Tab-separated table of C-alpha atoms in Angstrom:
chain	number	residue	atom	x	y	z
A	1	UNK	CA	-2.260	-3.797	-28.151
A	2	UNK	CA	1.489	-4.043	-27.481
A	3	UNK	CA	2.005	-0.769	-29.360
A	4	UNK	CA	-0.498	0.937	-27.049
A	5	UNK	CA	1.140	-0.512	-23.942
A	6	UNK	CA	4.516	0.769	-25.120
A	7	UNK	CA	3.034	4.223	-25.622
A	8	UNK	CA	1.562	4.148	-22.106
A	9	UNK	CA	4.914	3.226	-20.626
A	10	UNK	CA	6.693	5.924	-22.625
A	11	UNK	CA	4.150	8.605	-21.683
A	12	UNK	CA	4.366	7.886	-17.968
A	13	UNK	CA	8.141	7.610	-17.899
A	14	UNK	CA	8.398	11.001	-19.618
A	15	UNK	CA	6.017	12.497	-17.046
A	16	UNK	CA	8.020	10.935	-14.219
A	17	UNK	CA	11.246	12.427	-15.568
A	18	UNK	CA	9.740	15.906	-15.917
A	19	UNK	CA	8.186	15.906	-12.476
A	20	UNK	CA	11.290	14.417	-10.836
A	21	UNK	CA	13.529	17.100	-12.294
A	22	UNK	CA	11.242	19.851	-11.024
A	23	UNK	CA	10.702	18.277	-7.574
A	24	UNK	CA	14.046	16.996	-6.392
A	25	UNK	CA	13.535	17.946	-2.739
A	26	UNK	CA	12.143	15.176	-0.603
A	27	UNK	CA	8.750	15.872	0.915
A	28	UNK	CA	5.686	14.220	2.310
A	29	UNK	CA	4.172	11.685	-0.062
A	30	UNK	CA	0.638	10.445	-0.510
A	31	UNK	CA	2.033	7.161	0.824
A	32	UNK	CA	2.194	8.792	4.280
A	33	UNK	CA	-1.591	8.651	4.652
A	34	UNK	CA	-3.994	5.829	5.492
A	35	UNK	CA	-6.937	6.971	3.300
A	36	UNK	CA	-7.390	9.152	0.242
A	37	UNK	CA	-10.143	10.197	-2.164
A	38	UNK	CA	-9.427	11.105	-5.785
A	39	UNK	CA	-11.497	12.863	-8.456
A	40	UNK	CA	-10.322	12.617	-12.061
A	41	UNK	CA	-11.337	13.432	-15.620
A	42	UNK	CA	-9.765	12.658	-18.966
A	43	UNK	CA	-9.886	11.141	-22.427
A	44	UNK	CA	-11.545	7.853	-23.442
A	45	UNK	CA	-10.683	5.813	-26.554
A	46	UNK	CA	-12.136	2.498	-27.765
A	47	UNK	CA	-10.253	-0.198	-29.678
A	48	UNK	CA	-12.682	-2.511	-31.446
A	49	UNK	CA	-14.121	-3.329	-34.844
A	50	UNK	CA	-15.087	0.233	-35.831
A	51	UNK	CA	-11.897	2.236	-35.885
A	52	UNK	CA	-9.853	4.035	-38.510
A	53	UNK	CA	-6.700	4.091	-36.390
A	54	UNK	CA	-5.051	2.119	-33.591
A	55	UNK	CA	-2.686	4.995	-32.779
A	56	UNK	CA	-3.780	6.964	-29.654
A	57	UNK	CA	-2.511	10.189	-31.213
A	58	UNK	CA	-4.256	9.467	-34.518
A	59	UNK	CA	-7.546	8.818	-32.679
A	60	UNK	CA	-7.631	12.236	-30.996
A	61	UNK	CA	-9.470	14.012	-33.828
A	62	UNK	CA	-12.505	11.753	-34.420
A	63	UNK	CA	-12.323	8.791	-32.038
A	64	UNK	CA	-11.814	10.312	-28.609
A	65	UNK	CA	-14.440	11.289	-26.046
A	66	UNK	CA	-14.490	12.265	-22.372
A	67	UNK	CA	-14.824	10.508	-19.036
A	68	UNK	CA	-14.653	11.176	-15.315
A	69	UNK	CA	-14.147	9.109	-12.197
A	70	UNK	CA	-13.912	8.952	-8.398
A	71	UNK	CA	-11.576	6.685	-6.437
A	72	UNK	CA	-11.378	5.826	-2.737
A	73	UNK	CA	-8.161	4.201	-1.565
A	74	UNK	CA	-6.621	2.838	1.635
A	75	UNK	CA	-3.007	2.196	2.515
A	76	UNK	CA	-2.139	-1.484	2.998
A	77	UNK	CA	1.660	-1.129	3.136
A	78	UNK	CA	4.295	1.367	1.917
A	79	UNK	CA	4.056	-0.439	-1.456
A	80	UNK	CA	0.347	-1.320	-1.858
A	81	UNK	CA	-2.908	0.650	-1.777
A	82	UNK	CA	-6.302	-1.003	-2.146
A	83	UNK	CA	-8.961	1.053	-3.933
A	84	UNK	CA	-12.504	1.187	-5.294
A	85	UNK	CA	-13.074	3.331	-8.377
A	86	UNK	CA	-16.103	4.447	-10.365
A	87	UNK	CA	-15.602	5.674	-13.946
A	88	UNK	CA	-18.214	6.964	-16.366
A	89	UNK	CA	-16.963	7.434	-19.921
A	90	UNK	CA	-18.333	8.018	-23.412
A	91	UNK	CA	-16.714	6.537	-26.517
A	92	UNK	CA	-16.984	7.086	-30.235
A	93	UNK	CA	-15.334	5.735	-33.343
A	94	UNK	CA	-15.768	5.278	-37.061
A	95	UNK	CA	-14.597	3.096	-39.901
A	96	UNK	CA	-14.993	4.968	-43.159
A	97	UNK	CA	-14.277	1.921	-45.314
A	98	UNK	CA	-17.405	0.260	-43.850
A	99	UNK	CA	-19.491	3.489	-43.711
A	100	UNK	CA	-20.069	2.817	-39.990
A	101	UNK	CA	-19.657	4.770	-36.782
A	102	UNK	CA	-20.555	4.072	-33.168
A	103	UNK	CA	-21.221	5.726	-29.844
A	104	UNK	CA	-21.245	4.060	-26.445
A	105	UNK	CA	-21.391	4.939	-22.775
A	106	UNK	CA	-19.815	2.816	-20.045
A	107	UNK	CA	-20.053	2.835	-16.256
A	108	UNK	CA	-17.163	0.981	-14.652
A	109	UNK	CA	-16.926	-0.232	-11.040
A	110	UNK	CA	-13.337	-1.201	-10.305
A	111	UNK	CA	-11.768	-3.000	-7.367
A	112	UNK	CA	-7.998	-2.957	-7.527
A	113	UNK	CA	-4.641	-2.000	-6.129
A	114	UNK	CA	-2.093	0.686	-6.849
A	115	UNK	CA	1.540	-0.290	-6.396
A	116	UNK	CA	4.226	2.228	-5.482
A	117	UNK	CA	6.908	1.141	-7.940
A	118	UNK	CA	9.636	3.291	-6.394
A	119	UNK	CA	9.100	1.766	-2.940
A	120	UNK	CA	8.761	-1.683	-4.526
A	121	UNK	CA	12.263	-1.536	-5.995
A	122	UNK	CA	13.828	1.031	-3.662
A	123	UNK	CA	13.787	2.290	-0.113
A	124	UNK	CA	10.517	3.098	1.673
A	125	UNK	CA	10.675	6.822	2.305
A	126	UNK	CA	8.701	9.994	1.710
A	127	UNK	CA	9.013	11.540	-1.746
A	128	UNK	CA	7.565	14.498	-3.593
A	129	UNK	CA	7.023	12.332	-6.701
A	130	UNK	CA	5.805	8.729	-6.891
A	131	UNK	CA	5.439	6.393	-9.862
A	132	UNK	CA	2.753	3.749	-9.393
A	133	UNK	CA	1.216	0.835	-11.251
A	134	UNK	CA	-2.451	-0.090	-11.324
A	135	UNK	CA	-4.095	-3.525	-11.509
A	136	UNK	CA	-7.573	-4.809	-10.703
A	137	UNK	CA	-10.878	-6.192	-11.923
A	138	UNK	CA	-13.869	-4.200	-13.226
A	139	UNK	CA	-17.581	-4.756	-13.720
A	140	UNK	CA	-19.026	-2.808	-16.666
A	141	UNK	CA	-22.534	-1.565	-17.382
A	142	UNK	CA	-22.889	-0.150	-20.910
A	143	UNK	CA	-24.994	0.903	-23.880
A	144	UNK	CA	-23.748	1.089	-27.454
A	145	UNK	CA	-25.167	1.705	-30.905
A	146	UNK	CA	-23.778	1.739	-34.440
A	147	UNK	CA	-25.033	3.772	-37.392
A	148	UNK	CA	-24.146	4.529	-41.000
A	149	UNK	CA	-21.883	7.530	-41.517
A	150	UNK	CA	-23.601	8.556	-44.750
A	151	UNK	CA	-27.233	8.462	-43.610
A	152	UNK	CA	-27.192	8.280	-39.792
A	153	UNK	CA	-29.339	5.133	-39.902
A	154	UNK	CA	-28.923	3.026	-36.766
A	155	UNK	CA	-27.914	-0.502	-37.707
A	156	UNK	CA	-27.200	-2.159	-34.390
A	157	UNK	CA	-27.206	-1.547	-30.675
A	158	UNK	CA	-26.915	-3.093	-27.205
A	159	UNK	CA	-28.632	-1.903	-24.065
A	160	UNK	CA	-31.547	-0.511	-26.072
A	161	UNK	CA	-34.814	-1.879	-27.373
A	162	UNK	CA	-35.331	-2.362	-31.128
A	163	UNK	CA	-31.588	-2.527	-31.877
A	164	UNK	CA	-30.939	0.882	-30.407
A	165	UNK	CA	-33.820	2.754	-32.070
A	166	UNK	CA	-36.403	2.553	-29.288
A	167	UNK	CA	-36.667	3.321	-25.607
A	168	UNK	CA	-33.843	2.428	-23.268
A	169	UNK	CA	-33.906	-1.067	-21.805
A	170	UNK	CA	-31.667	-2.820	-19.316
A	171	UNK	CA	-28.007	-2.037	-19.771
A	172	UNK	CA	-25.596	-4.720	-20.901
A	173	UNK	CA	-22.935	-5.993	-18.498
A	174	UNK	CA	-19.379	-7.236	-18.922
A	175	UNK	CA	-16.110	-7.651	-17.052
A	176	UNK	CA	-12.682	-6.165	-17.665
A	177	UNK	CA	-9.097	-6.318	-16.404
A	178	UNK	CA	-7.653	-2.808	-15.894
A	179	UNK	CA	-3.945	-2.048	-15.719
A	180	UNK	CA	-1.885	1.066	-16.163
A	181	UNK	CA	0.685	3.511	-14.850
A	182	UNK	CA	0.476	6.812	-13.028
A	183	UNK	CA	2.514	9.602	-11.498
A	184	UNK	CA	1.468	11.588	-8.442
A	185	UNK	CA	3.205	14.563	-6.876
A	186	UNK	CA	2.591	16.789	-3.900
A	187	UNK	CA	0.877	20.184	-4.170
A	188	UNK	CA	0.577	20.826	-0.419
A	189	UNK	CA	0.485	18.891	2.826
A	190	UNK	CA	-2.691	16.937	1.926
A	191	UNK	CA	-3.342	17.672	-1.761
A	192	UNK	CA	-1.747	15.703	-4.598
A	193	UNK	CA	-2.014	15.824	-8.388
A	194	UNK	CA	-1.825	12.666	-10.460
A	195	UNK	CA	-1.555	11.811	-14.137
A	196	UNK	CA	-2.715	8.290	-15.005
A	197	UNK	CA	-2.967	6.184	-18.152
A	198	UNK	CA	-5.070	3.025	-17.846
A	199	UNK	CA	-5.927	0.275	-20.325
A	200	UNK	CA	-8.902	-2.085	-19.990
A	201	UNK	CA	-9.047	-5.428	-21.718
A	202	UNK	CA	-12.673	-6.605	-21.647
A	203	UNK	CA	-14.570	-9.868	-22.036
A	204	UNK	CA	-17.111	-8.432	-24.478
A	205	UNK	CA	-17.220	-7.610	-28.192
A	206	UNK	CA	-20.343	-5.442	-27.897
A	207	UNK	CA	-18.848	-2.194	-26.601
A	208	UNK	CA	-18.695	-0.730	-30.141
A	209	UNK	CA	-22.058	-2.291	-31.137
A	210	UNK	CA	-20.323	-4.595	-33.615
A	211	UNK	CA	-19.656	-8.271	-32.992
A	212	UNK	CA	-17.062	-9.389	-35.498
A	213	UNK	CA	-14.102	-11.718	-35.312
A	214	UNK	CA	-12.881	-13.290	-32.105
A	215	UNK	CA	-11.167	-10.308	-30.464
A	216	UNK	CA	-12.932	-8.566	-27.596
A	217	UNK	CA	-13.097	-4.786	-27.338
A	218	UNK	CA	-10.626	-2.836	-25.238
A	219	UNK	CA	-10.510	0.787	-24.168
A	220	UNK	CA	-8.094	3.347	-22.862
A	221	UNK	CA	-8.831	6.001	-20.193
A	222	UNK	CA	-6.147	8.595	-19.461
A	223	UNK	CA	-6.901	11.114	-16.739
A	224	UNK	CA	-5.699	14.033	-14.702
A	225	UNK	CA	-6.807	13.817	-11.082
A	226	UNK	CA	-6.517	15.475	-7.705
A	227	UNK	CA	-6.368	13.596	-4.389
A	228	UNK	CA	-7.090	14.580	-0.810
A	229	UNK	CA	-5.558	12.497	1.979
A	230	UNK	CA	-7.636	12.596	5.123
A	231	UNK	CA	-6.562	10.052	7.776
A	232	UNK	CA	-2.911	10.258	8.675
A	233	UNK	CA	-0.713	7.787	10.389
A	234	UNK	CA	0.601	8.886	13.745
A	235	UNK	CA	4.239	9.789	13.184
A	236	UNK	CA	6.704	7.746	15.111
A	237	UNK	CA	8.295	9.905	17.789
A	238	UNK	CA	11.859	8.869	18.442
A	239	UNK	CA	12.242	7.649	21.953
A	240	UNK	CA	14.406	9.858	24.088
A	241	UNK	CA	17.179	7.922	25.764
A	242	UNK	CA	16.410	7.429	29.428
A	243	UNK	CA	18.974	9.061	31.642
A	244	UNK	CA	19.198	7.253	34.956
A	245	UNK	CA	20.495	9.330	37.809
A	246	UNK	CA	23.181	7.312	39.518
A	247	UNK	CA	22.426	6.459	43.114
A	248	UNK	CA	23.985	8.906	45.527
A	249	UNK	CA	26.258	6.804	47.695
A	250	UNK	CA	25.989	9.505	50.399
A	251	UNK	CA	22.214	9.902	50.261
A	252	UNK	CA	21.776	8.107	53.608
A	253	UNK	CA	25.319	8.552	54.878
A	254	UNK	CA	24.933	10.945	57.784
A	255	UNK	CA	25.976	11.111	61.432
A	256	UNK	CA	23.645	12.632	63.988
A	257	UNK	CA	24.815	13.402	67.531
A	258	UNK	CA	22.371	13.904	70.338
A	259	UNK	CA	23.695	15.377	73.632
A	260	UNK	CA	22.099	15.201	77.052
A	261	UNK	CA	23.066	17.872	79.626
A	262	UNK	CA	21.830	18.463	83.208
A	263	UNK	CA	19.086	21.070	83.247
A	264	UNK	CA	21.206	23.324	85.512
A	265	UNK	CA	24.976	23.783	85.478
A	266	UNK	CA	27.152	25.435	88.128
A	267	UNK	CA	30.622	26.712	87.394
A	268	UNK	CA	33.428	24.379	88.452
A	269	UNK	CA	30.904	21.615	89.234
A	270	UNK	CA	31.353	18.181	87.833
A	271	UNK	CA	28.512	16.684	85.771
A	272	UNK	CA	27.880	13.704	83.519
A	273	UNK	CA	27.328	14.359	79.800
A	274	UNK	CA	25.673	11.703	77.689
A	275	UNK	CA	25.835	11.518	73.870
A	276	UNK	CA	23.824	9.334	71.504
A	277	UNK	CA	25.198	8.721	67.976
A	278	UNK	CA	22.900	7.999	64.984
A	279	UNK	CA	24.953	6.562	62.095
A	280	UNK	CA	22.223	6.138	59.426
A	281	UNK	CA	23.535	3.910	56.628
A	282	UNK	CA	27.142	4.346	57.658
A	283	UNK	CA	28.703	0.971	58.403
A	284	UNK	CA	31.759	0.123	60.457
A	285	UNK	CA	33.510	1.738	63.357
A	286	UNK	CA	34.463	5.367	63.844
A	287	UNK	CA	36.197	7.770	66.266
A	288	UNK	CA	34.376	10.643	67.959
A	289	UNK	CA	36.451	13.598	69.147
A	290	UNK	CA	34.529	16.278	71.035
A	291	UNK	CA	36.162	19.567	72.192
A	292	UNK	CA	34.375	21.304	75.042
A	293	UNK	CA	35.060	24.752	76.491
């Protein structure tokens, strides 16, 4: 198991390095969105009692099958996403020394979280490439059957009647703990591509239709997926500094003079002229000089 985990880490770190070198410019990240939906498909490998190899590369020829999945996720913080994922995968394996082979089919319902590892250990900012971890809990519904390699005779099965030889019955159930690593990078404003390698340690020894020893079965699902982000956060608009117009000290500072003359004036005749002064907001005393013709 530790050898597989090391291979997962190595695979994802290599992918991160390749994608980082080809996407150095900063851009919008999938972490900038509140919700996303992801569709994925990939390779499925079982690690149980019926296996010729424990090396993921060595299992590609005869002990690897296909799977697909859908995931719905929601942003919790710049570091954490919560998600629900459905995976349907087929598995196969053989152990030539025992003349046995198996086939199984698993439906997995997963509730978990993805963790942005770059934001966890670095600054929270938008990036073209993100490395994330995955952790959760899964409920499994499965069928499995084992048969002889030489004759094809079915020798055992779960989720079937008559040890796998009759009509289908109720599926078996189990629980698992999924964990893994992934890399996602931006294709366009809302579309992202991700490469993910996930490992499931289960609480059942029936996934390969053989119950032997004390170790439970585990499986590995590596996938290539595409995500669409569909509810964005409102970007924070920087507040423009408020520019206060200083009060005009002369806004109300005016002098208004109102003159009162007799309605009729005769040359060389004396008359009384009255003047009224409106000072507005002007305070204090002042001198009025008036020049008349």
